[in-house]
Amino acid sequence: LSLVFRYSPAIKTINISENDAQLKSCETISQILRMNSLKRLVMSNVGLTSKNFALICLGLADNLTVEEIDFSHNKIGKNIYF
């Protein structure tokens, strides 16, 4: 994912729905979010853990361009559902 984005920084949407969100992919997405070019992030039903969700939030804290986020169908922590 990071290699693709490095060579195509004009990518505006990342959709990894229905895939397993591993720690490395969440770290990469967090870095991409800090670059401030992404408009849409879709991570529906990816099995986000609290730790991985926190990584994504760190990237979002520095982001000024994201207009749409989808974390639906994830269970983050014990009682937090999106």
Coordinates of N, CA, C and O in Angstrom, one line a residue:
L1 N 0.8 -1.2 0.0 CA 0.0 0.0 0.0 C 0.9 1.3 0.0 O 0.6 2.2 -0.8
S2 N 1.9 1.3 0.8 CA 2.7 2.5 0.9 C 3.5 2.7 -0.4 O 3.7 3.8 -0.9
L3 N 3.9 1.6 -1.1 CA 4.6 1.7 -2.3 C 3.7 2.2 -3.4 O 4.1 3.1 -4.2
V4 N 2.5 1.8 -3.5 CA 1.5 2.3 -4.4 C 1.3 3.8 -4.2 O 1.3 4.6 -5.2
F5 N 1.1 4.2 -3.0 CA 0.8 5.6 -2.7 C 2.1 6.5 -3.0 O 1.9 7.6 -3.5
R6 N 3.2 5.9 -2.8 CA 4.5 6.7 -3.0 C 4.6 7.0 -4.5 O 5.0 8.1 -4.8
Y7 N 4.2 6.1 -5.4 CA 4.3 6.4 -6.8 C 3.0 7.0 -7.4 O 3.0 7.4 -8.5
S8 N 1.9 7.0 -6.6 CA 0.7 7.6 -7.1 C 0.1 8.5 -6.0 O -1.0 8.2 -5.4
P9 N 0.8 9.6 -5.6 CA 0.3 10.5 -4.5 C -1.0 11.2 -4.8 O -1.6 11.8 -3.9
A10 N -1.5 11.1 -6.1 CA -2.8 11.7 -6.4 C -4.0 10.8 -6.0 O -5.1 11.2 -6.2
I11 N -3.8 9.6 -5.4 CA -4.8 8.8 -5.0 C -5.7 9.5 -4.0 O -5.2 10.1 -3.0
K12 N -7.0 9.5 -4.2 CA -7.9 10.3 -3.3 C -8.8 9.4 -2.4 O -9.3 9.8 -1.5
T13 N -8.9 8.1 -2.8 CA -9.7 7.1 -2.0 C -8.9 5.9 -1.7 O -8.2 5.3 -2.6
I14 N -9.0 5.4 -0.5 CA -8.5 4.1 -0.1 C -9.7 3.3 0.4 O -10.4 3.8 1.4
N15 N -9.9 2.2 -0.1 CA -11.0 1.3 0.3 C -10.4 -0.1 0.5 O -10.1 -0.8 -0.4
I16 N -10.3 -0.5 1.8 CA -9.7 -1.8 2.1 C -10.8 -2.6 2.8 O -10.5 -3.6 3.6
S17 N -12.1 -2.3 2.6 CA -13.2 -3.0 3.2 C -13.1 -4.5 2.9 O -12.6 -5.0 1.9
E18 N -13.6 -5.3 3.9 CA -13.6 -6.8 3.8 C -12.2 -7.4 3.8 O -12.1 -8.6 3.5
N19 N -11.2 -6.6 4.2 CA -9.8 -7.2 4.3 C -9.4 -7.1 5.7 O -10.0 -6.3 6.5
D20 N -8.4 -7.8 6.1 CA -8.0 -7.8 7.5 C -7.0 -6.6 7.7 O -6.0 -6.6 7.0
A21 N -7.4 -5.7 8.6 CA -6.5 -4.5 8.9 C -5.4 -4.9 9.8 O -5.6 -4.8 11.0
Q22 N -4.3 -5.3 9.3 CA -3.1 -5.6 10.1 C -2.4 -4.4 10.6 O -2.7 -3.3 10.0
L23 N -1.6 -4.5 11.6 CA -0.9 -3.4 12.2 C -0.1 -2.6 11.1 O -0.2 -1.4 11.1
K24 N 0.6 -3.3 10.3 CA 1.4 -2.6 9.3 C 0.6 -1.8 8.3 O 0.9 -0.7 7.9
S25 N -0.6 -2.3 7.9 CA -1.4 -1.6 6.9 C -2.0 -0.3 7.6 O -2.1 0.7 7.0
C26 N -2.3 -0.4 8.9 CA -2.8 0.7 9.6 C -1.8 1.8 9.9 O -2.0 3.0 9.8
E27 N -0.5 1.3 10.1 CA 0.6 2.3 10.2 C 0.8 3.0 8.9 O 1.0 4.2 8.8
T28 N 0.7 2.3 7.8 CA 0.8 2.9 6.4 C -0.3 3.9 6.2 O -0.1 5.0 5.7
I29 N -1.5 3.5 6.5 CA -2.7 4.4 6.3 C -2.5 5.7 7.1 O -2.8 6.8 6.7
S30 N -2.1 5.5 8.3 CA -1.8 6.7 9.2 C -0.8 7.6 8.6 O -1.0 8.9 8.6
Q31 N 0.2 7.1 8.0 CA 1.2 7.9 7.3 C 0.6 8.6 6.1 O 0.9 9.8 5.9
I32 N -0.2 7.9 5.3 CA -0.8 8.5 4.2 C -1.7 9.6 4.6 O -1.8 10.7 3.9
L33 N -2.5 9.4 5.6 CA -3.4 10.5 6.1 C -2.6 11.8 6.5 O -3.1 12.9 6.3
R34 N -1.4 11.6 7.0 CA -0.6 12.8 7.3 C -0.1 13.6 6.1 O 0.2 14.7 6.2
M35 N -0.2 13.0 4.9 CA 0.3 13.6 3.7 C -0.8 14.6 3.2 O -0.5 15.4 2.3
N36 N -2.0 14.6 3.7 CA -3.0 15.5 3.4 C -3.4 15.5 1.9 O -3.5 16.6 1.3
S37 N -3.6 14.4 1.3 CA -4.2 14.4 -0.1 C -5.4 13.5 -0.2 O -6.1 13.6 -1.1
L38 N -5.5 12.6 0.8 CA -6.6 11.6 0.7 C -8.0 12.3 1.0 O -8.1 13.1 1.9
K39 N -9.0 12.0 0.3 CA -10.3 12.5 0.5 C -11.3 11.5 1.1 O -12.2 11.9 1.8
R40 N -11.1 10.2 0.9 CA -12.0 9.2 1.3 C -11.3 8.0 1.8 O -10.4 7.5 1.2
L41 N -11.7 7.5 3.0 CA -11.1 6.3 3.6 C -12.2 5.4 4.0 O -13.1 5.7 4.8
V42 N -12.2 4.2 3.4 CA -13.3 3.2 3.7 C -12.6 2.0 4.3 O -11.8 1.3 3.6
M43 N -13.0 1.7 5.5 CA -12.4 0.5 6.2 C -13.6 -0.2 6.9 O -13.5 -0.5 8.1
S44 N -14.6 -0.6 6.1 CA -15.7 -1.3 6.6 C -15.4 -2.8 6.8 O -14.8 -3.4 5.9
N45 N -15.7 -3.3 8.0 CA -15.6 -4.7 8.3 C -14.1 -5.2 8.0 O -13.9 -6.2 7.3
V46 N -13.2 -4.5 8.7 CA -11.8 -4.9 8.5 C -11.2 -5.5 9.8 O -10.0 -5.8 9.9
G47 N -12.0 -5.6 10.8 CA -11.5 -6.2 12.1 C -10.6 -5.3 12.8 O -9.6 -5.7 13.4
L48 N -10.9 -4.0 12.8 CA -10.1 -3.0 13.5 C -10.0 -3.3 15.0 O -11.0 -3.5 15.6
T49 N -8.8 -3.3 15.5 CA -8.5 -3.4 16.9 C -8.4 -2.0 17.5 O -8.3 -1.0 16.7
S50 N -8.5 -1.9 18.8 CA -8.4 -0.5 19.4 C -7.0 0.1 19.1 O -6.9 1.3 18.8
K51 N -6.0 -0.7 19.1 CA -4.6 -0.2 18.8 C -4.6 0.3 17.3 O -4.0 1.4 17.1
N52 N -5.1 -0.5 16.4 CA -5.1 -0.1 15.0 C -5.9 1.2 14.8 O -5.6 2.1 14.0
F53 N -7.1 1.2 15.4 CA -7.9 2.4 15.3 C -7.2 3.6 15.9 O -7.3 4.7 15.3
A54 N -6.5 3.5 17.0 CA -5.7 4.6 17.5 C -4.7 5.1 16.5 O -4.5 6.3 16.4
L55 N -4.0 4.2 15.8 CA -3.1 4.6 14.8 C -3.7 5.4 13.7 O -3.2 6.5 13.2
I56 N -4.9 5.0 13.2 CA -5.6 5.7 12.2 C -6.0 7.1 12.7 O -5.9 8.1 12.0
C57 N -6.4 7.2 14.0 CA -6.8 8.5 14.5 C -5.6 9.4 14.6 O -5.8 10.6 14.4
L58 N -4.4 8.9 14.9 CA -3.3 9.8 14.9 C -3.0 10.4 13.5 O -2.7 11.6 13.4
G59 N -3.2 9.7 12.5 CA -3.1 10.2 11.1 C -4.2 11.2 10.8 O -4.0 12.3 10.2
L60 N -5.4 10.9 11.3 CA -6.5 11.8 11.1 C -6.4 13.1 11.8 O -6.8 14.2 11.3
A61 N -5.7 13.1 12.9 CA -5.5 14.3 13.7 C -4.7 15.4 12.9 O -4.9 16.6 13.1
D62 N -3.8 14.9 12.0 CA -3.0 15.8 11.2 C -3.6 16.1 9.9 O -3.0 16.9 9.1
N63 N -4.7 15.5 9.6 CA -5.3 15.6 8.2 C -6.2 16.7 8.1 O -7.1 16.9 8.9
L64 N -6.2 17.4 6.9 CA -7.1 18.5 6.6 C -7.9 18.2 5.4 O -8.7 19.1 5.0
T65 N -7.8 17.1 4.7 CA -8.4 16.9 3.5 C -9.5 15.8 3.4 O -10.3 15.8 2.5
V66 N -9.5 14.9 4.4 CA -10.5 13.8 4.4 C -11.9 14.4 4.6 O -12.2 15.2 5.5
E67 N -12.8 13.9 3.7 CA -14.2 14.4 3.7 C -15.1 13.3 4.1 O -16.2 13.5 4.5
E68 N -14.7 12.0 3.9 CA -15.6 10.9 4.2 C -14.7 9.7 4.8 O -13.7 9.4 4.3
I69 N -15.3 9.2 5.9 CA -14.6 8.0 6.6 C -15.7 7.0 6.9 O -16.8 7.4 7.3
D70 N -15.4 5.8 6.6 CA -16.4 4.7 6.9 C -15.6 3.6 7.7 O -14.8 2.9 7.2
F71 N -16.0 3.5 9.0 CA -15.5 2.5 9.9 C -16.6 1.5 10.3 O -16.5 0.8 11.3
S72 N -17.6 1.4 9.5 CA -18.8 0.6 9.8 C -18.4 -0.9 9.9 O -17.5 -1.4 9.3
H73 N -19.2 -1.6 10.7 CA -19.1 -3.1 10.8 C -17.7 -3.5 11.4 O -17.2 -4.5 11.1
N74 N -17.2 -2.6 12.3 CA -16.0 -3.0 13.1 C -16.4 -2.9 14.6 O -17.2 -2.1 15.0
K75 N -15.8 -3.8 15.3 CA -15.9 -3.8 16.8 C -14.6 -3.3 17.4 O -13.6 -4.1 17.4
I76 N -14.6 -2.1 17.8 CA -13.3 -1.5 18.4 C -13.5 -1.5 19.9 O -14.2 -0.7 20.4
G77 N -12.7 -2.3 20.5 CA -12.8 -2.4 22.0 C -14.0 -3.2 22.4 O -14.6 -3.9 21.5
K78 N -14.4 -3.2 23.6 CA -15.5 -4.1 24.1 C -16.9 -3.6 23.7 O -17.7 -4.4 23.4
N79 N -17.1 -2.3 23.8 CA -18.4 -1.8 23.6 C -18.6 -0.8 22.5 O -19.5 0.0 22.5
I80 N -17.6 -0.6 21.7 CA -17.6 0.4 20.7 C -17.8 -0.2 19.3 O -17.0 -1.0 18.8
Y81 N -19.0 0.1 18.7 CA -19.3 -0.4 17.4 C -19.5 0.7 16.4 O -20.0 1.7 16.8
F82 N -19.0 0.5 15.2 CA -19.2 1.5 14.1 C -20.1 0.9 13.1 O -19.9 -0.3 12.8

